[in-house]
mmCIF file of C-alpha atoms in Angstrom:
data_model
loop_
_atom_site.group_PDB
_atom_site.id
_atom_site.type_symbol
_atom_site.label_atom_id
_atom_site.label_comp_id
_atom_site.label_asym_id
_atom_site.label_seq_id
_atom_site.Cartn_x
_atom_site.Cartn_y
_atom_site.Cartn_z
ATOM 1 C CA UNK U 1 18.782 -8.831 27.248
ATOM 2 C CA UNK U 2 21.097 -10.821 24.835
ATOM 3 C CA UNK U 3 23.070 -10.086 22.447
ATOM 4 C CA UNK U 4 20.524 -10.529 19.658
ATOM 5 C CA UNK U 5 17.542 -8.000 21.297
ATOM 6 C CA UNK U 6 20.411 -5.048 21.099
ATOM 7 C CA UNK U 7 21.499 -5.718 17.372
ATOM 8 C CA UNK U 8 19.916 -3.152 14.840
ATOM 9 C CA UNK U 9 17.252 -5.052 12.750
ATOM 10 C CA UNK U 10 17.324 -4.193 8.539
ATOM 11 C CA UNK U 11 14.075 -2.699 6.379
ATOM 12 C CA UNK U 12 13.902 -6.331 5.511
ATOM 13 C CA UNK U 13 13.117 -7.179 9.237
ATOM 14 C CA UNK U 14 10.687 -4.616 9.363
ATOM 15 C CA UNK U 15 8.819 -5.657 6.286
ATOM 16 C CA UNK U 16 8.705 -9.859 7.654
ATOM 17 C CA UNK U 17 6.942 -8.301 10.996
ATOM 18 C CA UNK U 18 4.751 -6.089 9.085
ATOM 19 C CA UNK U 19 3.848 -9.357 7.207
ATOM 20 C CA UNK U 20 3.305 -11.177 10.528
ATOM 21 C CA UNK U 21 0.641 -8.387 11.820
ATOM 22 C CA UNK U 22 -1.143 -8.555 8.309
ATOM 23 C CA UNK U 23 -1.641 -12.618 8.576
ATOM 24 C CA UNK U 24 -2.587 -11.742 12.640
ATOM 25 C CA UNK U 25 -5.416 -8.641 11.420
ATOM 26 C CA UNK U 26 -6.726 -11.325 8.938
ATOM 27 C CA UNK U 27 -6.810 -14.106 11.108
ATOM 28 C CA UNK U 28 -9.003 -11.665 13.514
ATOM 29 C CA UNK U 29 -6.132 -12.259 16.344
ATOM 30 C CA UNK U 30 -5.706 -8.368 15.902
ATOM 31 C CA UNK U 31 -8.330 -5.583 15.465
ATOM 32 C CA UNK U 32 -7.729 -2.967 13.561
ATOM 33 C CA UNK U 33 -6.338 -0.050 15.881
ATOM 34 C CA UNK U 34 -3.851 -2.708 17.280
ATOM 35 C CA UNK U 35 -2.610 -3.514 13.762
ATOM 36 C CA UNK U 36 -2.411 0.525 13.207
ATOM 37 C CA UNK U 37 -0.234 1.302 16.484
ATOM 38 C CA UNK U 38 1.707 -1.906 16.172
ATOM 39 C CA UNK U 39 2.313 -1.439 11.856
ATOM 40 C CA UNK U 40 3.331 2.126 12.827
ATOM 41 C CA UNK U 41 5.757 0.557 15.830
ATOM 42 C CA UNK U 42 7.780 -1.845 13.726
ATOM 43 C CA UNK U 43 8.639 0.486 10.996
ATOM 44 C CA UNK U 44 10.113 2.809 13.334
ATOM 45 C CA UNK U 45 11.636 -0.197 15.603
ATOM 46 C CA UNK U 46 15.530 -0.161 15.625
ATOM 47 C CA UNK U 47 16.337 -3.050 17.327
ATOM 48 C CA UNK U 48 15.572 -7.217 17.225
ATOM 49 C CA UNK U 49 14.118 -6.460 21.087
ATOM 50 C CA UNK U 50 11.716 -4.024 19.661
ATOM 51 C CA UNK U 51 10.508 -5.819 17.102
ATOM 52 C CA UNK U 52 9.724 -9.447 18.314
ATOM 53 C CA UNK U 53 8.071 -7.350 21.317
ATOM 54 C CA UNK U 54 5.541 -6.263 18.523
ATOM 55 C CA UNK U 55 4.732 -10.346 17.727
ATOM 56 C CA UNK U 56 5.768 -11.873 21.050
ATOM 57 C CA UNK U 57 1.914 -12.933 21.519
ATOM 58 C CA UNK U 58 1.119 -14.083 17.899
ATOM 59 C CA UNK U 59 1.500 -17.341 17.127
ATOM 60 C CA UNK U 60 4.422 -17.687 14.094
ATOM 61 C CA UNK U 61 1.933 -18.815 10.531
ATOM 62 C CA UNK U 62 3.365 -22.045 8.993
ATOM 63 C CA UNK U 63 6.833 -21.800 7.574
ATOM 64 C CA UNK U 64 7.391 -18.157 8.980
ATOM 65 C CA UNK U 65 10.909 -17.730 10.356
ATOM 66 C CA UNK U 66 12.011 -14.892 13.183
ATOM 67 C CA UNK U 67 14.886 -12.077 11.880
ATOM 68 C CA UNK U 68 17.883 -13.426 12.178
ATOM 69 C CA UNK U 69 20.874 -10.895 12.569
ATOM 70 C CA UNK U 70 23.558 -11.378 9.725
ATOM 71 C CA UNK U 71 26.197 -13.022 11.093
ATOM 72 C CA UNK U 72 29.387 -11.488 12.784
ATOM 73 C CA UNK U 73 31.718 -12.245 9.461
ATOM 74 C CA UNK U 74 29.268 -9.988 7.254
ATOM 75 C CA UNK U 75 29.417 -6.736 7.512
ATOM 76 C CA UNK U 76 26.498 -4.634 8.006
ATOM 77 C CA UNK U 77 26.197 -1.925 5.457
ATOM 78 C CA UNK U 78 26.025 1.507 7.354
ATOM 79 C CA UNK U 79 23.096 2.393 5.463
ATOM 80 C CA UNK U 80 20.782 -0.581 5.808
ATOM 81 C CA UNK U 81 18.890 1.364 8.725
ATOM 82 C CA UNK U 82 18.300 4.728 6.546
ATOM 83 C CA UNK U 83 16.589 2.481 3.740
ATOM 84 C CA UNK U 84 13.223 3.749 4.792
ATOM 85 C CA UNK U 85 14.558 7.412 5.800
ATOM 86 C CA UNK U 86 15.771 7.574 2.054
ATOM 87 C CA UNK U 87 12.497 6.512 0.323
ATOM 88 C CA UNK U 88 10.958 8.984 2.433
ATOM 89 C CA UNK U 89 13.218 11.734 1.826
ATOM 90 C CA UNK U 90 12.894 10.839 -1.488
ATOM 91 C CA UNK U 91 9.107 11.477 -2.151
ATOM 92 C CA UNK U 92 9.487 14.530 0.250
ATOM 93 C CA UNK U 93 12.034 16.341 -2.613
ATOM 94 C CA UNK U 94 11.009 14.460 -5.598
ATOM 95 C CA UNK U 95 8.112 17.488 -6.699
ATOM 96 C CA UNK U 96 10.836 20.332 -6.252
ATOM 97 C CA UNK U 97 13.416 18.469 -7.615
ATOM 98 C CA UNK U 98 11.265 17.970 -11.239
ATOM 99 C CA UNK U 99 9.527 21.326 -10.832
ATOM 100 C CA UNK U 100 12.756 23.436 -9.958
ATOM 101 C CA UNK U 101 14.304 21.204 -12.676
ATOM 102 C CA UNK U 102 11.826 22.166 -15.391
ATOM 103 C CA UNK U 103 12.168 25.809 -14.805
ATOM 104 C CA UNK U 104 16.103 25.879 -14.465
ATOM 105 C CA UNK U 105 15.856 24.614 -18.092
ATOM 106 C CA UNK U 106 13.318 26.856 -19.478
ATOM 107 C CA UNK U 107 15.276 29.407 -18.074
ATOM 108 C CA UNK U 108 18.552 27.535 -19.548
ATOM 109 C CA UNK U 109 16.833 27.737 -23.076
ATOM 110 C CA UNK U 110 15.420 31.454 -23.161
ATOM 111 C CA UNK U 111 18.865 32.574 -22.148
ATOM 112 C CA UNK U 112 20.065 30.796 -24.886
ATOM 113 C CA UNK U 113 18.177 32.683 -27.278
ATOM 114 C CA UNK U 114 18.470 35.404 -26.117
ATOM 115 C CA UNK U 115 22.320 35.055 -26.081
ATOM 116 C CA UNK U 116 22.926 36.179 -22.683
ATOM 117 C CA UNK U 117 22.180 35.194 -19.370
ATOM 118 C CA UNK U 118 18.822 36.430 -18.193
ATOM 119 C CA UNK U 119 17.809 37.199 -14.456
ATOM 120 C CA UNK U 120 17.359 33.979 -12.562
ATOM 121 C CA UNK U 121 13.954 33.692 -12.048
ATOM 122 C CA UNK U 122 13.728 29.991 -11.006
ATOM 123 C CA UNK U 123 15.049 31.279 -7.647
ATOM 124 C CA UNK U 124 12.002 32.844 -6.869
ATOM 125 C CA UNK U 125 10.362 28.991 -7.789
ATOM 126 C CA UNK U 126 13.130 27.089 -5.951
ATOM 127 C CA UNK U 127 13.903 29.304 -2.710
ATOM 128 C CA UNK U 128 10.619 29.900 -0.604
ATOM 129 C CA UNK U 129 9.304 26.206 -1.970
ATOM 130 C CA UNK U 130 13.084 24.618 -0.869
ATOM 131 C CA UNK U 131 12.405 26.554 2.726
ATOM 132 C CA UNK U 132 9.244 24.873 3.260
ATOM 133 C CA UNK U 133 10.271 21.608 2.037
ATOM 134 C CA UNK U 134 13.476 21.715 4.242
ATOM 135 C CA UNK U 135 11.313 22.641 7.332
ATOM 136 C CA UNK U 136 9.329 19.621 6.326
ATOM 137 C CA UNK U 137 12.010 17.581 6.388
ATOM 138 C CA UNK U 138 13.364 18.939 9.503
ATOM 139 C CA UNK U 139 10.540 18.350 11.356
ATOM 140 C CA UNK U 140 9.402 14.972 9.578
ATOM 141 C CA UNK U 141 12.672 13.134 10.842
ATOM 142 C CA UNK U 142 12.672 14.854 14.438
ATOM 143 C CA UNK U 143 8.908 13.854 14.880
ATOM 144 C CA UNK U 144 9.266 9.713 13.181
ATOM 145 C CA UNK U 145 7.072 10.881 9.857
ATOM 146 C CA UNK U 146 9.220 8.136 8.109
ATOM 147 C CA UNK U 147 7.453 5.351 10.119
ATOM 148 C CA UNK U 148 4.301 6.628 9.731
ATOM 149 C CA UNK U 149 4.770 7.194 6.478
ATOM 150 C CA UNK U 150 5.685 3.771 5.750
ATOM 151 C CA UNK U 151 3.138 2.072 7.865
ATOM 152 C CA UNK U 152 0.155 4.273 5.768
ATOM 153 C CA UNK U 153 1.572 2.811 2.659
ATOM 154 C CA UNK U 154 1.395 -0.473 3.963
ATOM 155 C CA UNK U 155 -2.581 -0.189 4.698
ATOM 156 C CA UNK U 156 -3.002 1.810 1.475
ATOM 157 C CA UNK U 157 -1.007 -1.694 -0.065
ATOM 158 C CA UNK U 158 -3.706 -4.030 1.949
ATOM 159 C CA UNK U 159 -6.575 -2.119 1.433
ATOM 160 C CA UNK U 160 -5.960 -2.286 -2.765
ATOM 161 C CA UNK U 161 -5.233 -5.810 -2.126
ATOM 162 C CA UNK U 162 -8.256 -6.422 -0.273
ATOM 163 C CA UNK U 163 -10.611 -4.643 -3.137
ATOM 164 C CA UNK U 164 -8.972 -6.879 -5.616
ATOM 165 C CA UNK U 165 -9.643 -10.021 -3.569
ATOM 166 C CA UNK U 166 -13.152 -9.179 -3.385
ATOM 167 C CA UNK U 167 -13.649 -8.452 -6.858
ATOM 168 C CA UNK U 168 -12.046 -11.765 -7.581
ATOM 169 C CA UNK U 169 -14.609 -12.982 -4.793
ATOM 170 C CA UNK U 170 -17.398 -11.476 -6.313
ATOM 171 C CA UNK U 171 -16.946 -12.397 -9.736
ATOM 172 C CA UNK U 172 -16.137 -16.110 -9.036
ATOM 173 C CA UNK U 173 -19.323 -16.054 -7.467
ATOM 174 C CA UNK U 174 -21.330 -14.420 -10.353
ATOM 175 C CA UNK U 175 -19.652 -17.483 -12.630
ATOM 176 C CA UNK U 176 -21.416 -20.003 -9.707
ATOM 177 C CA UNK U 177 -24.785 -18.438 -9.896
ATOM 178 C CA UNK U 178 -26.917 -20.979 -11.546
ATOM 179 C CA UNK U 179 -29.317 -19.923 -14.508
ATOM 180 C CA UNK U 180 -31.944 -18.302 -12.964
ATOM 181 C CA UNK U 181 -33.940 -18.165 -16.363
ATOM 182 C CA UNK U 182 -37.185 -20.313 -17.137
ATOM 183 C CA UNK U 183 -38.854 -21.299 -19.797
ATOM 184 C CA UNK U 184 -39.790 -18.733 -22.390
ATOM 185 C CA UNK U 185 -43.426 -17.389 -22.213
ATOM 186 C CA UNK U 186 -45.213 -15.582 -24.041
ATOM 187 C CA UNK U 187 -46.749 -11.840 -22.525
ATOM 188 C CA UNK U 188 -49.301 -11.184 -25.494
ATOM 189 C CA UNK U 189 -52.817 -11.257 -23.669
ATOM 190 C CA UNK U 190 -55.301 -13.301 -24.440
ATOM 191 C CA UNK U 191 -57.712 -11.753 -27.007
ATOM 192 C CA UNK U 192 -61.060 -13.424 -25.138
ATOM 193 C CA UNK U 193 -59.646 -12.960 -21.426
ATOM 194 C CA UNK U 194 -56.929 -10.450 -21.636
ATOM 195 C CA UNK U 195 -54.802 -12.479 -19.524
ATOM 196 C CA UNK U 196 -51.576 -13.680 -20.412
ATOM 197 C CA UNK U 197 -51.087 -16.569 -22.078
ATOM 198 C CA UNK U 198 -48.356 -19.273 -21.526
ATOM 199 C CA UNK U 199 -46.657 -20.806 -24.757
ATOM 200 C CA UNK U 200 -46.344 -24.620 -24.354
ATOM 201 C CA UNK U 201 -42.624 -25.729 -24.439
ATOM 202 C CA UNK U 202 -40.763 -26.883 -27.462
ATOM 203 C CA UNK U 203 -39.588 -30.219 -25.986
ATOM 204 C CA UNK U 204 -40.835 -33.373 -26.496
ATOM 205 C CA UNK U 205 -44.315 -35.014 -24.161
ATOM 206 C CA UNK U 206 -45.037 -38.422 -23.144
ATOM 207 C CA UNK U 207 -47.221 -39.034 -26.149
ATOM 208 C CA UNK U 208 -45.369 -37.832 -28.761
ATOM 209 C CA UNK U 209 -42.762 -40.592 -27.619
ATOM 210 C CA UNK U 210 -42.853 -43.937 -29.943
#
């Protein structure tokens, strides 16, 4: 192993080898539980060996480049690993943060007018709901939930982009569909045969030409 396969890779090497499975499930080099378990691999990968392990049999698309570790004048910010830890920690608070929020200031305002602090009652909002969420959290990180949170997003991403492509698709080809529409006849029946009658077109014969 050289020096490069033991270097921790960033959320922006994760994201380029996500990229490269995406081009390889299109292509049809990669089915779809492959793309799952490998999507799922590189977003919890920690190192440059882990990650080119996940495209070591794909053949690079045109102009794609392999991570590249920064180089060993630039300092690596401590937190460039916990980008994706952080986003999911993030959506994992962000309801009890607004909803314990909200009722800390109703409370805030009733005590107010009331002019005197009333009994806390958010704590009965923020403390059993902060237990759960905390023993979500606990659990999340011990178990990898970030990666697999990230990689779902990803195929929620592709599958919206997908729809979208094939609405474009679909209505490109509606504009292509040629005018399936002939010449206008006439559906009053004959008053002799009852059959339908056909109206003679509008446009000009042979012998009305000269």
């Amino acid at each position: 192993m050289d020096e490069r396969d033991a270097m921790r890779a960033a959320d922006s090497d994760r994201q380029a080898v996500a990229d490269r499975l995406r081009v390889a499930l299109d292509e049809g080099r990669l089915d779809l539980h492959e793309y799952d378990d490998r999507l799922q691999r590189a977003y919890a990968a920690r190192t440059y060996a882990e990650l080119d392990a996940l495209v070591g049999d794909l053949p690079a698309p045109p102009g794609a480049e392999l991570p590249e570790p920064r180089g060993a004048s630039v300092p690596v910010p401590a937190e460039a690993g916990r980008g994706l830890t952080a986003r999911w920690l993030a959506e994992v608070w962000e309801p009890w943060l607004k909803v314990v929020g909200i009722v800390v200031a109703v409370w805030a305002v009733t005590s107010l007018a009331a002019g005197d602090a009333l009994y806390f009652w958010p704590g009965w909002v923020a403390g059993p709901w902060g237990a759960v969420v905390l023993v979500r959290t606990v659990t999340g990180l011990a178990s990898g939930e970030p990666a697999r949170w990230a990689a779902e997003r990803e195929r929620r991403r592709r599958r919206k982009a997908d729809k979208r492509a094939l609405k474009r698709e679909r209505k490109g080809l509606g504009r292509q569909q040629p005018d399936a529409i002939g010449p206008a006849t006439s559906t009053e029946p004959d008053p002799a045969t009852g059959a339908p009658v056909r109206e003679p077109d509008q446009g000009p014969h042979r012998g009305d030409v000269g």
